[in-house]
Coordinates of C-alpha atoms and ligand atoms in Angstrom, one line a residue:
M1 CA 20.8 -29.1 33.5
R2 CA 20.5 -25.6 35.0
L3 CA 22.1 -25.2 38.4
W4 CA 19.6 -24.7 41.2
N5 CA 22.0 -22.7 43.4
G6 CA 24.4 -20.9 41.0
W7 CA 24.8 -19.7 37.5
G8 CA 24.1 -21.6 34.4
D9 CA 24.5 -25.1 33.0
D10 CA 26.0 -27.6 35.4
K11 CA 28.3 -29.0 32.7
V12 CA 30.0 -25.7 32.0
T13 CA 33.1 -24.9 34.2
Y14 CA 35.3 -21.8 34.4
P15 CA 38.7 -22.9 35.8
L16 CA 41.0 -20.1 36.9
P17 CA 44.7 -20.0 35.8
A18 CA 47.2 -20.3 38.6
G19 CA 48.2 -16.7 38.3
A20 CA 44.6 -15.6 38.9
V21 CA 44.4 -17.7 42.0
R22 CA 47.5 -16.0 43.4
A23 CA 46.1 -12.6 42.4
L24 CA 42.9 -13.3 44.3
A25 CA 44.8 -14.1 47.5
A26 CA 46.9 -11.0 47.1
W27 CA 43.8 -8.7 46.5
V28 CA 41.6 -9.9 49.4
G29 CA 43.3 -12.8 51.2
P30 CA 43.0 -16.6 50.8
G31 CA 39.5 -17.9 50.4
V32 CA 38.0 -20.7 52.5
P33 CA 35.7 -23.0 50.5
P34 CA 32.2 -22.9 52.1
R35 CA 30.1 -25.9 53.0
D36 CA 27.1 -25.5 50.8
A37 CA 23.7 -27.1 51.7
A38 CA 22.8 -30.2 49.7
W39 CA 19.8 -30.2 47.3
E40 CA 18.1 -33.1 49.2
D41 CA 18.3 -31.2 52.5
V42 CA 17.0 -28.0 51.1
L43 CA 14.2 -29.8 49.3
A44 CA 13.2 -31.6 52.5
A45 CA 12.8 -28.2 54.1
V46 CA 10.2 -26.9 51.6
P47 CA 7.0 -26.5 53.6
P48 CA 3.6 -27.9 52.5
S49 CA 1.8 -25.8 49.9
R50 CA -1.1 -23.5 51.0
L51 CA -2.7 -23.5 47.6
P52 CA -5.7 -25.6 46.6
A53 CA -5.4 -27.7 43.4
H54 CA -5.6 -26.2 39.9
P55 CA -4.8 -28.0 36.7
L56 CA -2.1 -25.4 35.7
V57 CA -0.4 -25.2 39.1
S58 CA 2.3 -27.6 40.3
T59 CA 2.9 -27.8 44.1
E60 CA 5.8 -30.3 43.9
P61 CA 8.7 -29.1 46.1
A62 CA 11.4 -29.3 43.4
G63 CA 9.8 -26.7 41.1
R64 CA 9.0 -24.5 44.1
L65 CA 12.6 -24.6 45.2
R66 CA 13.9 -23.9 41.7
H67 CA 11.6 -20.8 41.6
A68 CA 12.3 -19.5 45.1
R69 CA 15.1 -17.1 44.3
G70 CA 16.9 -15.2 41.5
Q71 CA 20.6 -14.4 41.0
S72 CA 21.3 -11.6 43.5
L73 CA 24.0 -12.0 46.1
P74 CA 21.4 -12.5 48.9
D75 CA 19.8 -15.1 46.6
W76 CA 23.1 -16.9 46.3
V77 CA 23.7 -16.8 50.1
A78 CA 20.1 -18.2 50.7
L79 CA 20.4 -21.0 48.1
R80 CA 23.9 -22.0 49.0
S81 CA 23.3 -22.1 52.7
G82 CA 19.7 -23.5 52.4
R83 CA 18.4 -20.7 54.6
I84 CA 15.5 -19.7 52.3
A85 CA 12.9 -17.5 54.1
A86 CA 9.9 -18.2 51.7
F87 CA 9.0 -20.4 48.8
P88 CA 6.2 -20.1 46.3
D89 CA 3.3 -22.3 47.3
G90 CA 2.9 -23.3 43.7
V91 CA 4.3 -22.8 40.2
A92 CA 2.1 -22.5 37.2
Y93 CA 3.2 -23.1 33.6
P94 CA 0.5 -21.5 31.3
S95 CA 0.8 -21.9 27.6
D96 CA -1.5 -19.1 26.4
A97 CA -3.2 -15.9 27.5
A98 CA -6.4 -17.7 28.4
G99 CA -4.5 -19.8 30.9
V100 CA -2.9 -16.6 32.4
R101 CA -6.4 -15.0 32.8
D102 CA -7.6 -18.3 34.4
L103 CA -4.7 -18.2 36.8
L104 CA -5.5 -14.5 37.7
R105 CA -9.1 -15.5 38.5
Y106 CA -7.9 -18.5 40.6
A107 CA -5.4 -16.3 42.5
A108 CA -8.1 -13.7 43.3
A109 CA -10.5 -16.5 44.5
V110 CA -7.9 -18.2 46.8
G111 CA -6.3 -14.9 48.0
A112 CA -2.9 -15.7 46.5
R113 CA -0.1 -13.2 45.5
V114 CA 1.2 -13.6 41.9
I115 CA 4.8 -13.4 40.8
P116 CA 5.5 -13.4 37.0
Y117 CA 8.7 -15.4 36.3
G118 CA 10.7 -15.2 33.1
G119 CA 14.2 -16.7 33.4
G120 CA 14.7 -15.9 37.1
T121 CA 17.9 -14.0 36.3
S122 CA 17.0 -10.9 38.3
V123 CA 19.8 -9.6 40.4
V124 CA 17.7 -7.3 42.7
G125 CA 15.2 -9.7 44.3
H126 CA 12.4 -9.3 41.7
V127 CA 11.1 -12.9 41.8
N128 CA 11.5 -13.7 45.5
P129 CA 8.3 -14.6 47.4
L130 CA 8.2 -12.5 50.6
P131 CA 7.2 -14.2 53.9
G132 CA 3.5 -13.5 54.7
A133 CA 0.1 -15.0 55.5
D134 CA -1.1 -15.2 51.9
P135 CA -0.1 -18.1 49.6
V136 CA 2.2 -17.2 46.7
L137 CA 1.8 -18.4 43.1
T138 CA 4.7 -18.0 40.8
V139 CA 3.7 -18.0 37.1
D140 CA 6.6 -19.3 34.9
L141 CA 6.0 -18.0 31.3
G142 CA 8.6 -20.4 29.8
R143 CA 6.0 -22.3 27.8
M144 CA 4.8 -19.1 26.1
N145 CA 7.9 -18.9 23.9
A146 CA 6.8 -19.3 20.3
L147 CA 7.3 -16.9 17.4
L148 CA 3.7 -15.9 16.9
G149 CA 4.0 -13.6 13.9
M150 CA 6.6 -12.1 11.6
D151 CA 6.1 -8.9 9.5
E152 CA 9.3 -8.9 7.5
A153 CA 8.4 -5.8 5.5
S154 CA 8.2 -3.7 8.7
G155 CA 10.8 -5.6 10.7
L156 CA 8.3 -6.6 13.4
A157 CA 8.3 -10.0 15.2
T158 CA 5.8 -11.1 17.8
F159 CA 6.8 -13.6 20.4
G160 CA 5.3 -15.3 23.5
A161 CA 6.8 -13.2 26.3
G162 CA 8.5 -16.2 27.9
V163 CA 10.9 -16.8 25.1
A164 CA 14.6 -16.9 26.2
G165 CA 17.4 -15.2 24.3
P166 CA 18.9 -18.1 22.4
D167 CA 15.5 -19.4 21.2
M168 CA 14.4 -16.0 20.1
E169 CA 17.6 -15.3 18.2
A170 CA 17.4 -18.8 16.5
A171 CA 13.9 -18.1 15.4
L172 CA 14.8 -14.7 14.0
R173 CA 18.0 -16.0 12.3
A174 CA 15.8 -18.3 10.2
H175 CA 14.2 -15.1 8.8
G176 CA 17.6 -13.4 8.4
C177 CA 17.0 -11.1 11.3
T178 CA 18.2 -10.4 14.9
L179 CA 16.8 -8.4 17.8
G180 CA 20.3 -7.5 18.9
H181 CA 19.5 -7.5 22.6
F182 CA 22.4 -9.4 24.3
P183 CA 22.4 -8.9 28.1
Q184 CA 25.1 -11.0 29.7
S185 CA 22.3 -13.2 31.1
F186 CA 21.2 -13.9 27.5
E187 CA 21.3 -17.7 28.0
Y188 CA 18.4 -17.7 30.4
S189 CA 16.7 -14.3 30.5
T190 CA 13.4 -13.8 28.6
L191 CA 11.8 -11.1 26.4
G192 CA 9.1 -10.5 29.1
G193 CA 11.8 -10.1 31.8
W194 CA 13.9 -7.7 29.6
I195 CA 10.8 -5.5 29.1
A196 CA 9.6 -5.7 32.8
T197 CA 13.0 -4.7 34.1
R198 CA 13.9 -2.2 31.3
G199 CA 17.1 -4.0 30.5
S200 CA 20.0 -3.2 28.2
G201 CA 21.9 -5.4 25.9
Q202 CA 25.7 -5.2 25.3
Q203 CA 25.2 -3.8 21.8
S204 CA 22.6 -1.3 22.8
L205 CA 24.6 1.5 21.1
Y206 CA 23.6 0.1 17.7
Y207 CA 20.3 -1.8 18.4
G208 CA 19.0 0.3 21.3
R209 CA 17.8 -0.5 24.8
I210 CA 14.7 -2.6 25.2
E211 CA 12.5 0.4 25.3
R212 CA 13.5 1.2 21.7
L213 CA 13.0 -2.5 20.6
F214 CA 9.6 -3.1 22.4
A215 CA 7.0 -2.1 19.8
G216 CA 3.8 -3.3 21.5
G217 CA 2.2 -6.3 23.2
R218 CA -0.4 -7.6 25.5
L219 CA -0.6 -7.4 29.3
E220 CA -3.0 -9.5 31.3
A221 CA -3.7 -7.4 34.4
P222 CA -6.2 -8.3 37.2
A223 CA -8.3 -5.3 36.0
G224 CA -8.4 -6.6 32.3
T225 CA -6.3 -6.9 29.2
L226 CA -4.2 -4.0 28.0
V227 CA -3.4 -4.2 24.3
L228 CA -0.5 -2.0 23.0
P229 CA -0.5 -1.8 19.2
P230 CA 2.9 -1.7 17.5
F231 CA 2.6 1.7 15.7
P232 CA 5.8 3.0 14.1
A233 CA 5.2 6.2 16.0
S234 CA 2.2 8.0 17.5
A235 CA 1.2 11.3 19.0
A236 CA -2.0 10.0 20.5
G237 CA -1.3 11.1 24.0
P238 CA 1.1 9.4 26.5
D239 CA 2.7 6.2 25.3
L240 CA 1.3 3.3 27.3
R241 CA 4.3 1.1 26.5
E242 CA 6.2 3.2 28.9
L243 CA 4.0 2.0 31.8
V244 CA 4.8 -1.7 31.0
L245 CA 8.5 -1.1 30.6
G246 CA 10.1 -1.5 34.0
S247 CA 6.8 -2.5 35.6
E248 CA 8.5 -5.5 37.3
G249 CA 5.4 -7.7 37.4
R250 CA 3.5 -5.2 39.4
L251 CA 0.8 -4.4 36.8
G252 CA 0.1 -7.8 35.3
L253 CA 1.7 -10.5 33.1
L254 CA 3.0 -9.6 29.7
T255 CA 1.9 -12.6 27.5
E256 CA 3.2 -11.5 24.1
A257 CA 5.4 -8.8 22.8
T258 CA 6.1 -7.4 19.3
V259 CA 9.7 -6.3 18.8
R260 CA 11.6 -4.3 16.2
V261 CA 14.1 -6.5 14.5
T262 CA 17.1 -5.7 12.2
P263 CA 18.5 -7.7 9.3
L264 CA 21.5 -9.8 10.4
P265 CA 24.6 -7.7 10.1
E266 CA 27.0 -8.2 7.2
R267 CA 29.9 -7.7 9.5
E268 CA 30.7 -7.5 13.2
E269 CA 34.0 -6.5 14.6
F270 CA 35.3 -6.1 18.2
V271 CA 38.7 -4.6 18.7
G272 CA 40.9 -3.5 21.6
L273 CA 42.7 -0.3 22.4
F274 CA 44.6 1.0 25.4
F275 CA 44.8 4.6 26.7
P276 CA 47.5 6.1 28.9
D277 CA 44.8 6.8 31.6
F278 CA 41.1 6.8 32.3
G279 CA 40.7 10.6 31.7
R280 CA 42.0 10.4 28.2
G281 CA 39.9 7.3 27.5
C282 CA 36.8 9.2 28.6
D283 CA 37.7 12.2 26.4
A284 CA 38.1 9.9 23.4
V285 CA 34.9 7.9 23.9
R286 CA 32.9 11.1 24.5
Q287 CA 34.2 12.6 21.2
I288 CA 33.5 9.4 19.4
L289 CA 29.9 9.4 20.7
Q290 CA 29.3 13.0 20.0
A291 CA 30.5 12.4 16.4
R292 CA 27.4 10.0 16.2
L293 CA 29.4 7.2 14.6
P294 CA 27.4 4.1 13.9
L295 CA 29.2 1.9 16.5
A296 CA 27.7 -1.1 18.4
M297 CA 29.6 -1.0 21.6
L298 CA 32.1 1.0 23.6
R299 CA 33.3 -0.5 26.9
L300 CA 36.0 1.5 28.7
S301 CA 37.6 -0.1 31.8
T302 CA 39.3 1.9 34.6
A303 CA 42.9 1.0 35.3
P304 CA 42.0 -1.4 38.2
E305 CA 39.6 -3.2 35.9
T306 CA 42.1 -3.3 33.1
A307 CA 44.7 -4.8 35.4
T308 CA 42.2 -7.3 36.8
T309 CA 41.1 -8.4 33.3
L310 CA 44.7 -9.0 32.3
A311 CA 45.5 -10.9 35.6
L312 CA 42.5 -13.2 35.1
A313 CA 43.3 -13.9 31.4
G314 CA 46.1 -16.2 32.2
H315 CA 48.0 -16.0 28.8
E316 CA 51.3 -14.9 30.5
R317 CA 53.5 -14.9 27.3
L318 CA 50.9 -13.0 25.3
L319 CA 50.4 -10.5 28.1
G320 CA 54.1 -10.0 28.6
A321 CA 54.4 -9.0 24.9
L322 CA 51.5 -6.7 25.2
E323 CA 52.9 -5.0 28.3
Q324 CA 56.2 -4.5 26.4
L325 CA 54.4 -3.0 23.4
L326 CA 52.4 -0.6 25.5
A327 CA 55.4 0.4 27.6
V328 CA 57.3 1.4 24.4
R329 CA 54.3 3.6 23.5
G330 CA 54.5 5.2 27.0
L331 CA 51.6 3.4 28.7
G332 CA 52.2 2.3 32.2
P333 CA 50.2 1.1 35.2
D334 CA 47.4 3.7 34.7
K335 CA 46.5 2.3 31.3
C336 CA 42.9 1.6 30.5
M337 CA 41.4 -0.8 28.0
L338 CA 38.6 0.0 25.5
I339 CA 36.7 -2.6 23.6
L340 CA 35.1 -1.1 20.5
G341 CA 32.4 -2.9 18.6
C342 CA 31.2 -2.2 15.1
T343 CA 28.1 -3.9 13.5
G344 CA 26.3 -3.4 10.2
R345 CA 27.1 -3.2 6.5
R346 CA 30.7 -4.0 5.7
A347 CA 31.5 -0.6 4.2
V348 CA 29.9 1.3 7.2
V349 CA 31.8 -0.9 9.7
H350 CA 35.0 -0.2 8.0
A351 CA 34.4 3.6 7.9
A352 CA 33.1 3.8 11.5
R353 CA 36.0 1.8 12.9
G354 CA 38.5 4.0 11.0
E355 CA 36.9 7.2 12.2
A356 CA 36.7 6.0 15.8
L357 CA 40.4 4.8 15.8
G358 CA 41.4 8.2 14.4
I359 CA 39.7 10.0 17.3
A360 CA 41.2 7.5 19.8
R361 CA 44.7 8.1 18.5
R362 CA 44.4 11.8 19.0
H363 CA 43.8 11.1 22.7
G364 CA 46.8 8.8 23.0
G365 CA 44.9 5.6 22.2
V366 CA 47.0 2.6 21.1
Y367 CA 45.2 0.1 18.8
V368 CA 46.2 -3.5 19.7
G369 CA 44.2 -5.4 17.0
P370 CA 41.3 -7.7 17.2
T371 CA 42.6 -10.3 19.8
F372 CA 41.1 -8.7 22.9
G373 CA 37.9 -7.8 21.2
R374 CA 37.4 -11.3 19.8
Q375 CA 38.2 -12.8 23.2
W376 CA 35.7 -10.6 24.9
H377 CA 33.0 -11.5 22.3
K378 CA 33.8 -15.2 22.6
S379 CA 33.5 -15.3 26.3
R380 CA 30.8 -12.7 26.9
F381 CA 28.1 -15.2 28.1
R382 CA 30.6 -17.4 29.8
T383 CA 32.0 -14.8 32.2
P384 CA 29.1 -15.3 34.7
Y385 CA 30.2 -18.9 35.3
L386 CA 33.2 -17.3 37.1
R387 CA 30.8 -16.6 40.0
N388 CA 30.5 -20.4 40.5
T389 CA 34.3 -20.9 40.5
L390 CA 34.9 -18.0 42.9
W391 CA 32.2 -19.1 45.3
E392 CA 33.6 -22.6 45.5
M393 CA 37.0 -21.0 46.3
G394 CA 35.5 -18.9 49.1
Y395 CA 34.9 -15.6 47.3
A396 CA 31.7 -13.6 46.6
I397 CA 31.5 -11.4 43.6
D398 CA 28.7 -8.9 42.9
T399 CA 28.1 -5.9 40.6
L400 CA 26.2 -2.7 40.8
E401 CA 25.4 -0.1 38.2
T402 CA 24.1 3.4 37.7
A403 CA 24.2 6.2 35.1
T404 CA 25.1 9.8 35.2
A405 CA 26.2 12.8 33.1
W406 CA 29.7 12.9 31.7
A407 CA 30.9 15.6 34.1
N408 CA 29.9 13.5 37.1
V409 CA 31.5 10.2 36.0
P410 CA 34.9 10.5 37.8
R411 CA 33.2 11.7 41.0
M412 CA 30.7 8.9 40.9
I413 CA 33.3 6.2 40.4
A414 CA 35.3 7.5 43.4
A415 CA 32.2 7.8 45.6
V416 CA 30.9 4.3 44.8
E417 CA 34.2 2.5 45.0
G418 CA 35.1 4.5 48.2
A419 CA 31.8 3.6 49.9
L420 CA 32.2 -0.1 49.1
R421 CA 35.8 -0.2 50.4
A422 CA 35.0 1.7 53.6
A423 CA 32.0 -0.4 54.4
L424 CA 34.0 -3.6 54.4
E425 CA 37.0 -2.2 56.2
A426 CA 34.8 -1.9 59.3
A427 CA 34.7 -5.8 59.3
G428 CA 38.5 -5.9 58.9
E429 CA 38.2 -7.3 55.4
R430 CA 39.5 -6.2 52.1
T431 CA 37.5 -5.8 48.8
H432 CA 38.8 -5.8 45.3
I433 CA 36.8 -3.2 43.3
F434 CA 36.9 -2.2 39.7
T435 CA 34.6 -0.3 37.2
H436 CA 33.9 0.1 33.6
L437 CA 31.7 2.3 31.5
S438 CA 29.3 -0.2 29.9
H439 CA 26.6 1.7 28.0
L440 CA 27.6 5.1 26.7
Y441 CA 25.6 8.0 25.4
P442 CA 26.5 11.4 24.0
Y443 CA 25.1 13.0 27.2
G444 CA 26.5 10.6 29.8
S445 CA 27.3 7.0 30.7
S446 CA 26.4 4.0 32.7
L447 CA 28.9 2.8 35.3
Y448 CA 29.3 -0.8 36.2
T449 CA 31.2 -1.7 39.3
T450 CA 32.3 -5.2 40.3
Y451 CA 33.3 -5.9 43.9
L452 CA 34.9 -9.1 45.2
F453 CA 35.3 -10.1 48.8
R454 CA 35.8 -13.2 51.0
L455 CA 32.9 -15.3 52.2
A456 CA 32.6 -15.3 56.0
P457 CA 32.5 -18.6 57.8
D458 CA 28.8 -17.9 58.7
P459 CA 26.4 -17.2 55.7
E460 CA 24.6 -14.6 57.9
E461 CA 27.9 -12.7 58.3
T462 CA 28.5 -12.8 54.5
L463 CA 25.0 -11.4 54.0
H464 CA 25.6 -8.7 56.6
R465 CA 28.8 -7.7 54.9
W466 CA 27.0 -7.5 51.5
Q467 CA 24.2 -5.4 53.1
Q468 CA 26.7 -2.9 54.5
M469 CA 28.4 -2.5 51.2
K470 CA 25.2 -2.4 49.1
A471 CA 23.7 0.2 51.4
A472 CA 26.8 2.4 51.4
A473 CA 27.2 2.2 47.6
S474 CA 23.5 2.9 47.0
R475 CA 23.5 5.9 49.3
A476 CA 26.7 7.1 47.4
I477 CA 24.9 6.8 44.1
V478 CA 21.9 8.7 45.3
D479 CA 23.9 11.4 47.0
C480 CA 26.1 11.8 43.8
G481 CA 23.0 12.3 41.6
G482 CA 23.0 9.0 39.7
T483 CA 20.0 6.8 39.0
I484 CA 19.7 3.8 41.3
S485 CA 19.7 1.5 38.3
H486 CA 20.7 1.8 34.7
Q487 CA 19.6 -1.7 33.7
H488 CA 19.0 -4.1 36.6
G489 CA 15.7 -2.5 37.8
V490 CA 14.5 -1.9 41.4
G491 CA 13.1 -5.1 42.9
I492 CA 13.7 -5.4 46.6
D493 CA 17.3 -4.2 46.8
H494 CA 16.9 -0.8 45.2
A495 CA 13.3 0.0 46.4
P496 CA 14.5 2.1 49.4
Y497 CA 16.3 4.5 47.0
L498 CA 13.6 4.9 44.4
E499 CA 11.9 7.9 46.0
A500 CA 15.1 9.9 45.9
E501 CA 14.9 10.1 42.1
K502 CA 11.1 9.9 41.5
G503 CA 10.0 12.3 44.3
A504 CA 6.9 11.9 46.5
L505 CA 4.5 12.8 43.6
G506 CA 6.2 10.4 41.2
M507 CA 5.9 7.6 43.7
G508 CA 2.2 8.4 44.1
V509 CA 1.7 8.1 40.4
I510 CA 3.4 4.7 40.3
R511 CA 1.3 3.5 43.3
E512 CA -1.9 4.7 41.7
L513 CA -1.1 3.0 38.5
C514 CA -0.5 -0.3 40.3
A515 CA -3.8 0.1 42.2
F516 CA -5.7 0.9 39.0
L517 CA -4.5 -2.2 37.1
D518 CA -4.3 -4.4 40.2
P519 CA -6.9 -3.2 42.6
G520 CA -6.5 -6.2 44.9
G521 CA -2.7 -5.6 45.2
V522 CA -1.9 -9.2 44.3
M523 CA 0.8 -8.6 41.6
N524 CA 4.3 -9.1 43.0
P525 CA 3.8 -7.0 46.1
G526 CA 6.8 -5.6 47.9
K527 CA 8.8 -5.1 44.8
M528 CA 9.7 -1.6 43.4
V529 CA 7.2 0.3 45.6
Ligands
FAD601 C1 25.0 -13.0 35.1 C2 23.9 -12.0 34.9 C3 24.2 -11.0 33.9 C4 23.2 -10.0 33.7 N1 23.5 -9.1 32.7 C5 22.5 -8.2 32.4 C6 22.8 -7.2 31.3 O1 23.8 -7.3 30.6 N2 21.8 -6.3 31.0 C7 20.6 -6.3 31.8 O2 19.8 -5.5 31.5 N3 20.4 -7.1 32.8 C8 21.3 -8.1 33.1 N4 21.1 -9.0 34.2 C9 19.9 -8.9 35.0 C10 18.7 -9.7 34.4 O3 19.2 -10.7 33.5 C11 17.7 -8.9 33.7 O4 17.1 -8.1 34.7 C12 16.7 -9.6 32.9 O5 16.0 -8.6 32.1 C13 15.7 -10.4 33.7 O6 15.0 -11.3 32.8 P1 14.3 -12.6 33.3 O7 13.6 -13.2 32.1 O8 15.3 -13.5 33.9 O9 13.3 -12.0 34.3 P2 13.0 -12.5 35.8 O10 14.3 -12.5 36.6 O11 12.3 -13.8 35.8 O12 12.0 -11.4 36.3 C14 12.4 -10.1 36.5 C15 11.2 -9.2 36.7 O13 10.4 -9.2 35.6 C16 9.1 -9.6 35.8 N5 8.7 -10.4 34.7 C17 9.4 -11.4 34.0 N6 8.6 -11.8 33.0 C18 7.5 -11.1 32.9 C19 6.3 -11.0 32.1 N7 6.2 -11.8 31.0 N8 5.3 -10.2 32.4 C20 5.4 -9.3 33.5 N9 6.5 -9.3 34.3 C21 7.5 -10.2 34.0 C22 9.2 -10.5 37.1 O14 8.0 -10.5 37.8 C23 10.3 -9.7 37.8 O15 9.7 -8.7 38.5 C24 22.1 -10.0 34.4 C25 21.8 -10.9 35.4 C26 22.8 -11.9 35.6 C27 22.5 -13.0 36.6

């Protein structure tokens, strides 16, 4: 069963090797396991619903508690401490577009605010009800998860927008296809959520971000139904798909989406390399990208992230042998790891990998074979379970991300990491911080920073520490000329920084768009703008 106050399936565990436990204590100090609130106690605190009865709406407390928060760090603090400021008054589970329209009419009649809910994996507060006088209706699209149509000749598949990653890929596999969108939250996140947050999968270099995969669909807005035909291309004025991408539930509910699928690849390979330092790694990946090789993934870790990955891996004999090999080749403590992925036809994979390794070697890259790449691929959806283990040991872990031009990458990493570190030093605590380049483009890169710190004895203090760090890092991103989000979206946590990149006029356009499709302002208010 899915955990109500953590990540994932309650039967999956992620024990840490002894060396990793020692490393954590050395990085930030020993953790003190927190006393988490019990399910029964939090359930008993769910207030009575303010919604009148409707056949599609459940007001039972367990469902309302399970839909109260997403997966951001403030969400974790709220769920684990039981201090949850607001709950949805009801959760609806429609199974078709007619049901969704009926719910919108009901919400208008009873004065309720509406939150579309996919998999609830948002990490920026997208799905959280905000305290207020109006009742809140969360609409869970999980029952709208069927494959509705398949045009194999054109590589177009139409799904109910509530389909989760594994169900979608299983349905496509039966037709010999894949969408190729693999966010780390793949297990639970949904097609509608990917589109509404403008997300990015780990192999976006090959398959594209969701904006390239989203061909069309149907949005039920309070003002009516917006139908987006899946043209291969069109010059008929502005592309209305762009309005729905990243709309974060503010414009309406996406009930179905047509996506561009690809035949299952003949071959997929993930291999590991090490560079003497981050600068040379960056030079190599930039040249690889600018050569436009058909690769699926490049993931370049900084030296601290490389050291952290190796420390958490636990295989001490294997790692000892690796260190020796790299030392012989002149790589020391500044070494940086690159995972390189190739996907597609066998001959193309072979040629692309050969070309990429050739460029890497010219920048001092040392190829260490498929072990690290395979291990990354095997555990890529398991890594989030580490959050549960760390929390239970007394540590919080969070991530933040941005994207910027290549010339700005080193300055951005220094600014974000520096801001995080300084913000917690004020509380007399240490952070462990590391970064990798996760989605790379010929003209720039996304940066993905992870920061780990100790839980405070009081959950309010943990939240306060996080707020200080998040604000400092977000300000650093904006000041350094990065986007406030490359893939997680805006939600609540990034909303104060949006105007810095959109400008006053741009914010006005977004507000007018919301007001046009949702004149009553009922759709997910308080998020994004
Ligand atoms: C461990 C972990 C790893 C992650 N890794 C990645 C990653 O690799 N790449 C990435 O891009 N993101 C990642 N995320 C963030 C998150 O998974 C994405 O934002 C995801 O796209 C959210 O999908 P969801 O279905 O869970 O949406 P939800 O969290 O349920 O909703 C997110 C937003 O979308 C809106 N929405 C959802 N469905 C619809 C719909 N049908 N119609 C209209 N609006 C809708 C909601 O109202 C809300 O505003 C990760 C999160 C976690 C917890």
